[in-house]
Amino acid sequence: MTRPTTWLAALATASLLITGCSANTAASPAASSSAPSSPAASSAAGKVVTLATDANYPPCESIEAGSETMIGFEPDIWNAIAAKIGVTLKVENTDFDSLIPGVQSGRYDLAMECISDREAREKQVTFLDFIYAEISVVTTEKYAGPINDTDPLSVCGETMGAQTGFDTVDLIKNEINPECVASGKKEVEIKEFPDAPATYNALYAGRVDFVVQDTAAAALLNKTAPVKLVIHENSKLPKLYLGMIFNKDNAATIAEWQKGLEAIIADGTYAEILKKWDISSLALNEPGINLATTRPIK
């Protein structure tokens, strides 16, 4: 399995790319074959498709240390789908909070960055959901506060760090904080940061008490973080769908990518990718459109 050798080096490289050339694009070599592979080849063959991401979030996607190569389970998935439907990908690395507006405006054909499908987001873009996510509360071993695995409201009164644009902010504001108040506790204080490196650095330095993190990402981050992380279960945090997002009016592109996704599930490629990244338990073998509302997780 190919992964960043040092998380901080990967973050530094990714940050440089985003800051210095956020408008730059790169054709994805794995998806640039001129001959689409069956059975999903279609009228999309030969097209150039612009895909946006924020490569700061392993194992979703990140920049491999010492190179400009983007790695992760999502690049593996988007390259496999692109090869199936015969398109060339132009991947643009940008800030997370520009992904939805960029897709809405037509600047990007689609975006992927472990984007959680929420009803509010479905009003802005169309989701093609392809994997589950489980989320946890993450502290460091230096943290000596009340957060624990048994009391989901033990986060009340503590300070959370979050990247701007992440829906963990709304999750805490709308679902956790009202329960904190109802229980006679202080609300969670939220501090937002412009990107993932700044968010994690605040956690490492103790400027925030915790972050809410995809469990798989937290486990990977713990292997290379400068301080040991502690991953806490929290029953108030829901299991989610993650999806690629499209302009709501781009029905043809959505259909092509759904066809390609179903093809890589059928031929075993999808399962191989998830196994490679140790996330087989998150497989969504029946993908679909806007599943947060059309097939809610119970």
PDB file of C-alpha atoms in Angstrom:
ATOM      1  CA  MET A   1       0.000   0.000   0.000  1.00  0.00           C
ATOM      2  CA  THR A   2       1.381   3.397  -0.995  1.00  0.00           C
ATOM      3  CA  ARG A   3       0.972   6.052   1.666  1.00  0.00           C
ATOM      4  CA  PRO A   4       2.754   9.249   2.729  1.00  0.00           C
ATOM      5  CA  THR A   5       5.934   8.406   4.646  1.00  0.00           C
ATOM      6  CA  THR A   6       5.485  11.441   6.882  1.00  0.00           C
ATOM      7  CA  TRP A   7       2.165  13.184   7.402  1.00  0.00           C
ATOM      8  CA  LEU A   8       3.685  16.589   8.060  1.00  0.00           C
ATOM      9  CA  ALA A   9       5.754  16.432   4.882  1.00  0.00           C
ATOM     10  CA  ALA A  10       2.666  15.474   2.922  1.00  0.00           C
ATOM     11  CA  LEU A  11       0.732  18.351   4.422  1.00  0.00           C
ATOM     12  CA  ALA A  12       3.517  20.807   3.660  1.00  0.00           C
ATOM     13  CA  THR A  13       3.634  19.683   0.048  1.00  0.00           C
ATOM     14  CA  ALA A  14      -0.139  19.788  -0.315  1.00  0.00           C
ATOM     15  CA  SER A  15      -0.336  23.235   1.261  1.00  0.00           C
ATOM     16  CA  LEU A  16       2.293  24.547  -1.145  1.00  0.00           C
ATOM     17  CA  LEU A  17       0.398  23.201  -4.122  1.00  0.00           C
ATOM     18  CA  ILE A  18      -2.885  24.712  -2.979  1.00  0.00           C
ATOM     19  CA  THR A  19      -1.407  28.082  -2.095  1.00  0.00           C
ATOM     20  CA  GLY A  20       0.908  28.444  -5.042  1.00  0.00           C
ATOM     21  CA  CYS A  21      -1.089  26.954  -7.861  1.00  0.00           C
ATOM     22  CA  SER A  22      -4.652  26.308  -6.806  1.00  0.00           C
ATOM     23  CA  ALA A  23      -5.833  26.966 -10.337  1.00  0.00           C
ATOM     24  CA  ASN A  24      -3.354  24.546 -11.897  1.00  0.00           C
ATOM     25  CA  THR A  25      -4.622  21.273 -13.245  1.00  0.00           C
ATOM     26  CA  ALA A  26      -3.111  17.947 -14.149  1.00  0.00           C
ATOM     27  CA  ALA A  27      -4.409  15.218 -16.414  1.00  0.00           C
ATOM     28  CA  SER A  28      -4.739  11.960 -14.551  1.00  0.00           C
ATOM     29  CA  PRO A  29      -2.465   9.436 -16.283  1.00  0.00           C
ATOM     30  CA  ALA A  30      -4.451   6.445 -15.097  1.00  0.00           C
ATOM     31  CA  ALA A  31      -7.534   7.765 -16.860  1.00  0.00           C
ATOM     32  CA  SER A  32      -6.009   9.085 -20.075  1.00  0.00           C
ATOM     33  CA  SER A  33      -6.340   5.957 -22.183  1.00  0.00           C
ATOM     34  CA  SER A  34      -7.871   6.722 -25.555  1.00  0.00           C
ATOM     35  CA  ALA A  35      -9.735   3.413 -25.671  1.00  0.00           C
ATOM     36  CA  PRO A  36     -12.434   3.026 -23.037  1.00  0.00           C
ATOM     37  CA  SER A  37     -12.727  -0.402 -21.434  1.00  0.00           C
ATOM     38  CA  SER A  38     -16.012  -2.298 -21.555  1.00  0.00           C
ATOM     39  CA  PRO A  39     -18.683  -2.663 -20.272  1.00  0.00           C
ATOM     40  CA  ALA A  40     -19.206   0.968 -19.292  1.00  0.00           C
ATOM     41  CA  ALA A  41     -17.824   2.677 -22.410  1.00  0.00           C
ATOM     42  CA  SER A  42     -20.280   5.196 -23.795  1.00  0.00           C
ATOM     43  CA  SER A  43     -20.788   8.556 -25.428  1.00  0.00           C
ATOM     44  CA  ALA A  44     -18.564  10.119 -22.743  1.00  0.00           C
ATOM     45  CA  ALA A  45     -15.510   8.463 -24.302  1.00  0.00           C
ATOM     46  CA  GLY A  46     -12.792  10.904 -25.288  1.00  0.00           C
ATOM     47  CA  LYS A  47     -14.053  13.808 -23.211  1.00  0.00           C
ATOM     48  CA  VAL A  48     -11.908  15.784 -20.783  1.00  0.00           C
ATOM     49  CA  VAL A  49     -13.555  15.951 -17.370  1.00  0.00           C
ATOM     50  CA  THR A  50     -12.478  18.453 -14.711  1.00  0.00           C
ATOM     51  CA  LEU A  51     -12.516  17.023 -11.203  1.00  0.00           C
ATOM     52  CA  ALA A  52     -11.803  19.150  -8.120  1.00  0.00           C
ATOM     53  CA  THR A  53     -10.498  17.978  -4.767  1.00  0.00           C
ATOM     54  CA  ASP A  54      -8.672  19.171  -1.663  1.00  0.00           C
ATOM     55  CA  ALA A  55      -5.772  16.735  -1.278  1.00  0.00           C
ATOM     56  CA  ASN A  56      -5.207  17.222   2.430  1.00  0.00           C
ATOM     57  CA  TYR A  57      -7.198  14.347   3.825  1.00  0.00           C
ATOM     58  CA  PRO A  58      -5.687  10.852   3.763  1.00  0.00           C
ATOM     59  CA  PRO A  59      -6.741   8.168   3.153  1.00  0.00           C
ATOM     60  CA  CYS A  60      -9.256   9.995   0.935  1.00  0.00           C
ATOM     61  CA  GLU A  61      -6.553  11.863  -0.962  1.00  0.00           C
ATOM     62  CA  SER A  62      -3.233  13.513  -0.164  1.00  0.00           C
ATOM     63  CA  ILE A  63       0.045  14.410  -1.842  1.00  0.00           C
ATOM     64  CA  GLU A  64       2.693  11.717  -1.498  1.00  0.00           C
ATOM     65  CA  ALA A  65       5.705  12.970   0.440  1.00  0.00           C
ATOM     66  CA  GLY A  66       8.584  14.014  -1.806  1.00  0.00           C
ATOM     67  CA  SER A  67       6.506  14.101  -4.971  1.00  0.00           C
ATOM     68  CA  GLU A  68       3.522  15.753  -6.603  1.00  0.00           C
ATOM     69  CA  THR A  69       1.624  12.473  -6.861  1.00  0.00           C
ATOM     70  CA  MET A  70      -1.891  12.437  -5.461  1.00  0.00           C
ATOM     71  CA  ILE A  71      -2.700   9.216  -3.650  1.00  0.00           C
ATOM     72  CA  GLY A  72      -5.663   7.802  -1.756  1.00  0.00           C
ATOM     73  CA  PHE A  73      -8.698   5.606  -2.202  1.00  0.00           C
ATOM     74  CA  GLU A  74     -10.629   8.343  -3.987  1.00  0.00           C
ATOM     75  CA  PRO A  75      -7.953   8.902  -6.681  1.00  0.00           C
ATOM     76  CA  ASP A  76      -7.915   5.131  -7.177  1.00  0.00           C
ATOM     77  CA  ILE A  77     -11.701   5.132  -7.548  1.00  0.00           C
ATOM     78  CA  TRP A  78     -11.944   8.142  -9.847  1.00  0.00           C
ATOM     79  CA  ASN A  79      -9.151   6.822 -12.073  1.00  0.00           C
ATOM     80  CA  ALA A  80     -10.831   3.414 -12.298  1.00  0.00           C
ATOM     81  CA  ILE A  81     -14.179   4.963 -13.235  1.00  0.00           C
ATOM     82  CA  ALA A  82     -12.572   7.311 -15.765  1.00  0.00           C
ATOM     83  CA  ALA A  83     -10.863   4.358 -17.429  1.00  0.00           C
ATOM     84  CA  LYS A  84     -14.165   2.491 -17.596  1.00  0.00           C
ATOM     85  CA  ILE A  85     -16.062   5.307 -19.289  1.00  0.00           C
ATOM     86  CA  GLY A  86     -13.118   6.423 -21.415  1.00  0.00           C
ATOM     87  CA  VAL A  87     -12.615  10.000 -20.258  1.00  0.00           C
ATOM     88  CA  THR A  88      -9.454  11.939 -19.497  1.00  0.00           C
ATOM     89  CA  LEU A  89      -9.406  13.530 -16.073  1.00  0.00           C
ATOM     90  CA  LYS A  90      -8.055  16.991 -15.352  1.00  0.00           C
ATOM     91  CA  VAL A  91      -7.680  17.074 -11.570  1.00  0.00           C
ATOM     92  CA  GLU A  92      -7.610  20.440  -9.821  1.00  0.00           C
ATOM     93  CA  ASN A  93      -6.385  20.752  -6.236  1.00  0.00           C
ATOM     94  CA  THR A  94      -8.192  23.545  -4.414  1.00  0.00           C
ATOM     95  CA  ASP A  95      -9.728  24.485  -1.062  1.00  0.00           C
ATOM     96  CA  PHE A  96     -12.540  22.359   0.329  1.00  0.00           C
ATOM     97  CA  ASP A  97     -14.977  25.233   0.731  1.00  0.00           C
ATOM     98  CA  SER A  98     -14.698  26.040  -2.994  1.00  0.00           C
ATOM     99  CA  LEU A  99     -15.757  22.555  -4.143  1.00  0.00           C
ATOM    100  CA  ILE A 100     -19.539  22.953  -3.975  1.00  0.00           C
ATOM    101  CA  PRO A 101     -19.560  26.519  -5.404  1.00  0.00           C
ATOM    102  CA  GLY A 102     -17.190  25.400  -8.165  1.00  0.00           C
ATOM    103  CA  VAL A 103     -19.470  22.528  -9.159  1.00  0.00           C
ATOM    104  CA  GLN A 104     -22.540  24.757  -8.967  1.00  0.00           C
ATOM    105  CA  SER A 105     -20.956  27.352 -11.252  1.00  0.00           C
ATOM    106  CA  GLY A 106     -19.819  24.788 -13.812  1.00  0.00           C
ATOM    107  CA  ARG A 107     -16.119  25.394 -13.245  1.00  0.00           C
ATOM    108  CA  TYR A 108     -15.768  21.731 -12.256  1.00  0.00           C
ATOM    109  CA  ASP A 109     -17.653  18.778 -13.723  1.00  0.00           C
ATOM    110  CA  LEU A 110     -17.508  17.010 -10.381  1.00  0.00           C
ATOM    111  CA  ALA A 111     -15.709  17.056  -7.053  1.00  0.00           C
ATOM    112  CA  MET A 112     -14.554  14.384  -4.619  1.00  0.00           C
ATOM    113  CA  GLU A 113     -13.041  14.842  -1.156  1.00  0.00           C
ATOM    114  CA  CYS A 114     -14.863  12.455   1.162  1.00  0.00           C
ATOM    115  CA  ILE A 115     -17.826  14.823   0.942  1.00  0.00           C
ATOM    116  CA  SER A 116     -20.604  13.777   3.289  1.00  0.00           C
ATOM    117  CA  ASP A 117     -24.081  13.647   1.820  1.00  0.00           C
ATOM    118  CA  ARG A 118     -26.386  15.904   3.812  1.00  0.00           C
ATOM    119  CA  GLU A 119     -29.910  17.019   2.984  1.00  0.00           C
ATOM    120  CA  ALA A 120     -28.844  20.681   2.941  1.00  0.00           C
ATOM    121  CA  ARG A 121     -26.062  19.933   0.472  1.00  0.00           C
ATOM    122  CA  GLU A 122     -28.428  17.992  -1.790  1.00  0.00           C
ATOM    123  CA  LYS A 123     -30.254  21.274  -2.359  1.00  0.00           C
ATOM    124  CA  GLN A 124     -27.049  22.646  -3.886  1.00  0.00           C
ATOM    125  CA  VAL A 125     -25.582  19.697  -5.804  1.00  0.00           C
ATOM    126  CA  THR A 126     -26.362  16.096  -6.717  1.00  0.00           C
ATOM    127  CA  PHE A 127     -24.550  13.347  -4.813  1.00  0.00           C
ATOM    128  CA  LEU A 128     -23.521  10.013  -6.259  1.00  0.00           C
ATOM    129  CA  ASP A 129     -22.832   8.143  -3.031  1.00  0.00           C
ATOM    130  CA  PHE A 130     -20.252   5.365  -3.157  1.00  0.00           C
ATOM    131  CA  ILE A 131     -18.978   4.628   0.374  1.00  0.00           C
ATOM    132  CA  TYR A 132     -19.929   4.902   4.032  1.00  0.00           C
ATOM    133  CA  ALA A 133     -18.107   6.919   6.684  1.00  0.00           C
ATOM    134  CA  GLU A 134     -17.978   6.526  10.428  1.00  0.00           C
ATOM    135  CA  ILE A 135     -16.875   9.523  12.470  1.00  0.00           C
ATOM    136  CA  SER A 136     -15.282   9.879  15.875  1.00  0.00           C
ATOM    137  CA  VAL A 137     -14.137  12.462  18.386  1.00  0.00           C
ATOM    138  CA  VAL A 138     -10.341  12.748  18.326  1.00  0.00           C
ATOM    139  CA  THR A 139      -8.158  14.150  21.101  1.00  0.00           C
ATOM    140  CA  THR A 140      -4.436  13.813  21.837  1.00  0.00           C
ATOM    141  CA  GLU A 141      -2.876  11.794  24.642  1.00  0.00           C
ATOM    142  CA  LYS A 142      -1.914  15.097  26.283  1.00  0.00           C
ATOM    143  CA  TYR A 143      -5.573  16.054  26.648  1.00  0.00           C
ATOM    144  CA  ALA A 144      -6.723  15.756  30.267  1.00  0.00           C
ATOM    145  CA  GLY A 145     -10.323  16.943  29.948  1.00  0.00           C
ATOM    146  CA  PRO A 146     -13.670  15.192  30.373  1.00  0.00           C
ATOM    147  CA  ILE A 147     -14.128  13.664  26.894  1.00  0.00           C
ATOM    148  CA  ASN A 148     -14.673   9.906  27.061  1.00  0.00           C
ATOM    149  CA  ASP A 149     -16.203   7.010  25.130  1.00  0.00           C
ATOM    150  CA  THR A 150     -19.257   6.480  27.325  1.00  0.00           C
ATOM    151  CA  ASP A 151     -20.837   9.937  27.613  1.00  0.00           C
ATOM    152  CA  PRO A 152     -21.565  11.495  24.206  1.00  0.00           C
ATOM    153  CA  LEU A 153     -22.115  14.878  25.862  1.00  0.00           C
ATOM    154  CA  SER A 154     -18.684  14.854  27.476  1.00  0.00           C
ATOM    155  CA  VAL A 155     -17.639  17.156  24.616  1.00  0.00           C
ATOM    156  CA  CYS A 156     -19.852  19.923  26.030  1.00  0.00           C
ATOM    157  CA  GLY A 157     -17.879  22.931  27.190  1.00  0.00           C
ATOM    158  CA  GLU A 158     -14.783  21.848  25.255  1.00  0.00           C
ATOM    159  CA  THR A 159     -13.270  23.477  22.163  1.00  0.00           C
ATOM    160  CA  MET A 160     -13.484  21.822  18.747  1.00  0.00           C
ATOM    161  CA  GLY A 161     -11.286  22.606  15.767  1.00  0.00           C
ATOM    162  CA  ALA A 162     -12.807  22.327  12.294  1.00  0.00           C
ATOM    163  CA  GLN A 163     -11.850  23.170   8.748  1.00  0.00           C
ATOM    164  CA  THR A 164     -14.014  25.886   7.213  1.00  0.00           C
ATOM    165  CA  GLY A 165     -16.699  24.320   5.042  1.00  0.00           C
ATOM    166  CA  PHE A 166     -16.794  20.992   6.883  1.00  0.00           C
ATOM    167  CA  ASP A 167     -20.252  19.957   8.048  1.00  0.00           C
ATOM    168  CA  THR A 168     -18.916  18.965  11.458  1.00  0.00           C
ATOM    169  CA  VAL A 169     -19.509  22.619  12.361  1.00  0.00           C
ATOM    170  CA  ASP A 170     -23.242  22.317  11.639  1.00  0.00           C
ATOM    171  CA  LEU A 171     -23.346  18.916  13.314  1.00  0.00           C
ATOM    172  CA  ILE A 172     -22.065  20.365  16.572  1.00  0.00           C
ATOM    173  CA  LYS A 173     -24.133  23.569  16.341  1.00  0.00           C
ATOM    174  CA  ASN A 174     -27.415  21.933  15.410  1.00  0.00           C
ATOM    175  CA  GLU A 175     -27.313  18.533  17.086  1.00  0.00           C
ATOM    176  CA  ILE A 176     -24.813  18.493  19.945  1.00  0.00           C
ATOM    177  CA  ASN A 177     -24.963  22.022  21.370  1.00  0.00           C
ATOM    178  CA  PRO A 178     -28.753  22.049  21.896  1.00  0.00           C
ATOM    179  CA  GLU A 179     -28.405  18.864  23.938  1.00  0.00           C
ATOM    180  CA  CYS A 180     -25.544  20.390  25.906  1.00  0.00           C
ATOM    181  CA  VAL A 181     -27.746  23.351  26.828  1.00  0.00           C
ATOM    182  CA  ALA A 182     -30.715  21.115  27.642  1.00  0.00           C
ATOM    183  CA  SER A 183     -28.468  19.146  29.996  1.00  0.00           C
ATOM    184  CA  GLY A 184     -27.325  22.292  31.766  1.00  0.00           C
ATOM    185  CA  LYS A 185     -23.872  22.187  30.226  1.00  0.00           C
ATOM    186  CA  LYS A 186     -21.907  24.732  28.241  1.00  0.00           C
ATOM    187  CA  GLU A 187     -21.962  24.561  24.453  1.00  0.00           C
ATOM    188  CA  VAL A 188     -18.993  23.291  22.486  1.00  0.00           C
ATOM    189  CA  GLU A 189     -16.848  26.224  21.384  1.00  0.00           C
ATOM    190  CA  ILE A 190     -15.940  25.989  17.706  1.00  0.00           C
ATOM    191  CA  LYS A 191     -12.761  27.352  16.158  1.00  0.00           C
ATOM    192  CA  GLU A 192     -12.553  27.209  12.359  1.00  0.00           C
ATOM    193  CA  PHE A 193      -9.345  26.981  10.354  1.00  0.00           C
ATOM    194  CA  PRO A 194      -8.707  27.490   6.627  1.00  0.00           C
ATOM    195  CA  ASP A 195      -7.354  24.019   5.889  1.00  0.00           C
ATOM    196  CA  ALA A 196      -6.580  20.592   7.313  1.00  0.00           C
ATOM    197  CA  PRO A 197      -2.935  21.323   8.269  1.00  0.00           C
ATOM    198  CA  ALA A 198      -3.961  24.328  10.367  1.00  0.00           C
ATOM    199  CA  THR A 199      -6.734  22.328  12.022  1.00  0.00           C
ATOM    200  CA  TYR A 200      -4.490  19.413  12.954  1.00  0.00           C
ATOM    201  CA  ASN A 201      -1.667  21.667  14.107  1.00  0.00           C
ATOM    202  CA  ALA A 202      -4.102  23.391  16.482  1.00  0.00           C
ATOM    203  CA  LEU A 203      -5.047  19.982  17.885  1.00  0.00           C
ATOM    204  CA  TYR A 204      -1.421  18.893  18.276  1.00  0.00           C
ATOM    205  CA  ALA A 205      -0.526  22.163  20.020  1.00  0.00           C
ATOM    206  CA  GLY A 206      -3.490  22.001  22.389  1.00  0.00           C
ATOM    207  CA  ARG A 207      -5.148  25.135  21.032  1.00  0.00           C
ATOM    208  CA  VAL A 208      -8.310  23.066  20.566  1.00  0.00           C
ATOM    209  CA  ASP A 209      -9.425  20.088  22.625  1.00  0.00           C
ATOM    210  CA  PHE A 210     -10.736  17.857  19.874  1.00  0.00           C
ATOM    211  CA  VAL A 211     -11.689  17.437  16.250  1.00  0.00           C
ATOM    212  CA  VAL A 212     -14.482  15.378  14.729  1.00  0.00           C
ATOM    213  CA  GLN A 213     -12.844  13.101  12.214  1.00  0.00           C
ATOM    214  CA  ASP A 214     -13.588  10.259   9.860  1.00  0.00           C
ATOM    215  CA  THR A 215     -12.550   7.201  11.885  1.00  0.00           C
ATOM    216  CA  ALA A 216     -10.471   5.660   9.093  1.00  0.00           C
ATOM    217  CA  ALA A 217      -8.664   8.946   8.492  1.00  0.00           C
ATOM    218  CA  ALA A 218      -7.975   9.349  12.201  1.00  0.00           C
ATOM    219  CA  ALA A 219      -6.501   5.852  12.428  1.00  0.00           C
ATOM    220  CA  LEU A 220      -4.177   6.568   9.504  1.00  0.00           C
ATOM    221  CA  LEU A 221      -3.219   9.980  10.849  1.00  0.00           C
ATOM    222  CA  ASN A 222      -2.345   8.414  14.200  1.00  0.00           C
ATOM    223  CA  LYS A 223       0.484   6.464  12.562  1.00  0.00           C
ATOM    224  CA  THR A 224       2.432   9.600  11.701  1.00  0.00           C
ATOM    225  CA  ALA A 225       1.079  12.418  13.887  1.00  0.00           C
ATOM    226  CA  PRO A 226       3.688  14.147  16.088  1.00  0.00           C
ATOM    227  CA  VAL A 227       1.623  13.285  19.174  1.00  0.00           C
ATOM    228  CA  LYS A 228      -0.406  10.167  19.880  1.00  0.00           C
ATOM    229  CA  LEU A 229      -4.086  10.565  19.085  1.00  0.00           C
ATOM    230  CA  VAL A 230      -6.953   9.076  21.058  1.00  0.00           C
ATOM    231  CA  ILE A 231     -10.042   8.091  19.051  1.00  0.00           C
ATOM    232  CA  HIS A 232     -13.302   8.219  21.011  1.00  0.00           C
ATOM    233  CA  GLU A 233     -16.601   6.664  20.015  1.00  0.00           C
ATOM    234  CA  ASN A 234     -19.566   8.992  20.315  1.00  0.00           C
ATOM    235  CA  SER A 235     -23.119   7.745  19.871  1.00  0.00           C
ATOM    236  CA  LYS A 236     -24.319  11.217  18.843  1.00  0.00           C
ATOM    237  CA  LEU A 237     -22.181  11.139  15.699  1.00  0.00           C
ATOM    238  CA  PRO A 238     -24.022   9.518  12.785  1.00  0.00           C
ATOM    239  CA  LYS A 239     -22.822   7.078  10.171  1.00  0.00           C
ATOM    240  CA  LEU A 240     -22.765   8.918   6.846  1.00  0.00           C
ATOM    241  CA  TYR A 241     -22.753   8.448   3.115  1.00  0.00           C
ATOM    242  CA  LEU A 242     -19.851   9.953   1.185  1.00  0.00           C
ATOM    243  CA  GLY A 243     -20.291  10.882  -2.442  1.00  0.00           C
ATOM    244  CA  MET A 244     -18.948  12.584  -5.511  1.00  0.00           C
ATOM    245  CA  ILE A 245     -20.866  15.755  -6.330  1.00  0.00           C
ATOM    246  CA  PHE A 246     -22.198  17.106  -9.626  1.00  0.00           C
ATOM    247  CA  ASN A 247     -24.108  20.118 -10.883  1.00  0.00           C
ATOM    248  CA  LYS A 248     -27.804  19.321 -10.473  1.00  0.00           C
ATOM    249  CA  ASP A 249     -28.420  20.044 -14.171  1.00  0.00           C
ATOM    250  CA  ASN A 250     -25.657  17.731 -15.417  1.00  0.00           C
ATOM    251  CA  ALA A 251     -27.743  14.570 -15.713  1.00  0.00           C
ATOM    252  CA  ALA A 252     -25.689  13.037 -18.532  1.00  0.00           C
ATOM    253  CA  THR A 253     -22.417  13.226 -16.620  1.00  0.00           C
ATOM    254  CA  ILE A 254     -24.049  11.875 -13.470  1.00  0.00           C
ATOM    255  CA  ALA A 255     -25.429   8.912 -15.419  1.00  0.00           C
ATOM    256  CA  GLU A 256     -22.039   8.157 -16.998  1.00  0.00           C
ATOM    257  CA  TRP A 257     -20.237   8.197 -13.664  1.00  0.00           C
ATOM    258  CA  GLN A 258     -22.901   6.077 -12.026  1.00  0.00           C
ATOM    259  CA  LYS A 259     -22.520   3.562 -14.843  1.00  0.00           C
ATOM    260  CA  GLY A 260     -18.747   3.547 -14.367  1.00  0.00           C
ATOM    261  CA  LEU A 261     -19.064   3.182 -10.594  1.00  0.00           C
ATOM    262  CA  GLU A 262     -21.411   0.235 -10.943  1.00  0.00           C
ATOM    263  CA  ALA A 263     -18.988  -1.342 -13.426  1.00  0.00           C
ATOM    264  CA  ILE A 264     -15.990  -1.194 -11.073  1.00  0.00           C
ATOM    265  CA  ILE A 265     -18.129  -2.640  -8.291  1.00  0.00           C
ATOM    266  CA  ALA A 266     -19.246  -5.473 -10.562  1.00  0.00           C
ATOM    267  CA  ASP A 267     -15.738  -6.391 -11.745  1.00  0.00           C
ATOM    268  CA  GLY A 268     -14.182  -6.322  -8.268  1.00  0.00           C
ATOM    269  CA  THR A 269     -12.004  -3.238  -8.757  1.00  0.00           C
ATOM    270  CA  TYR A 270     -13.898  -1.283  -6.101  1.00  0.00           C
ATOM    271  CA  ALA A 271     -13.423  -4.034  -3.511  1.00  0.00           C
ATOM    272  CA  GLU A 272      -9.707  -4.250  -4.330  1.00  0.00           C
ATOM    273  CA  ILE A 273      -9.283  -0.498  -3.822  1.00  0.00           C
ATOM    274  CA  LEU A 274     -11.017  -0.538  -0.448  1.00  0.00           C
ATOM    275  CA  LYS A 275      -8.956  -3.537   0.651  1.00  0.00           C
ATOM    276  CA  LYS A 276      -5.756  -1.735  -0.374  1.00  0.00           C
ATOM    277  CA  TRP A 277      -6.651   1.169   1.925  1.00  0.00           C
ATOM    278  CA  ASP A 278      -7.940  -0.994   4.811  1.00  0.00           C
ATOM    279  CA  ILE A 279     -11.499   0.319   4.573  1.00  0.00           C
ATOM    280  CA  SER A 280     -13.384  -2.714   3.259  1.00  0.00           C
ATOM    281  CA  SER A 281     -15.880  -2.424   6.119  1.00  0.00           C
ATOM    282  CA  LEU A 282     -17.100   0.881   4.641  1.00  0.00           C
ATOM    283  CA  ALA A 283     -18.091  -0.583   1.265  1.00  0.00           C
ATOM    284  CA  LEU A 284     -21.368   0.639  -0.234  1.00  0.00           C
ATOM    285  CA  ASN A 285     -22.129  -2.039  -2.791  1.00  0.00           C
ATOM    286  CA  GLU A 286     -25.450  -0.483  -3.797  1.00  0.00           C
ATOM    287  CA  PRO A 287     -24.497   3.109  -4.642  1.00  0.00           C
ATOM    288  CA  GLY A 288     -27.114   5.674  -5.471  1.00  0.00           C
ATOM    289  CA  ILE A 289     -28.178   9.266  -5.918  1.00  0.00           C
ATOM    290  CA  ASN A 290     -28.759  11.566  -2.917  1.00  0.00           C
ATOM    291  CA  LEU A 291     -28.993   8.651  -0.511  1.00  0.00           C
ATOM    292  CA  ALA A 292     -29.149  10.877   2.564  1.00  0.00           C
ATOM    293  CA  THR A 293     -32.759  11.564   1.600  1.00  0.00           C
ATOM    294  CA  THR A 294     -33.645   8.696  -0.756  1.00  0.00           C
ATOM    295  CA  ARG A 295     -32.202   5.921   1.443  1.00  0.00           C
ATOM    296  CA  PRO A 296     -31.499   7.345   4.920  1.00  0.00           C
ATOM    297  CA  ILE A 297     -29.231   5.376   7.225  1.00  0.00           C
ATOM    298  CA  LYS A 298     -31.243   4.102  10.183  1.00  0.00           C
TER     299      LYS A 298
END
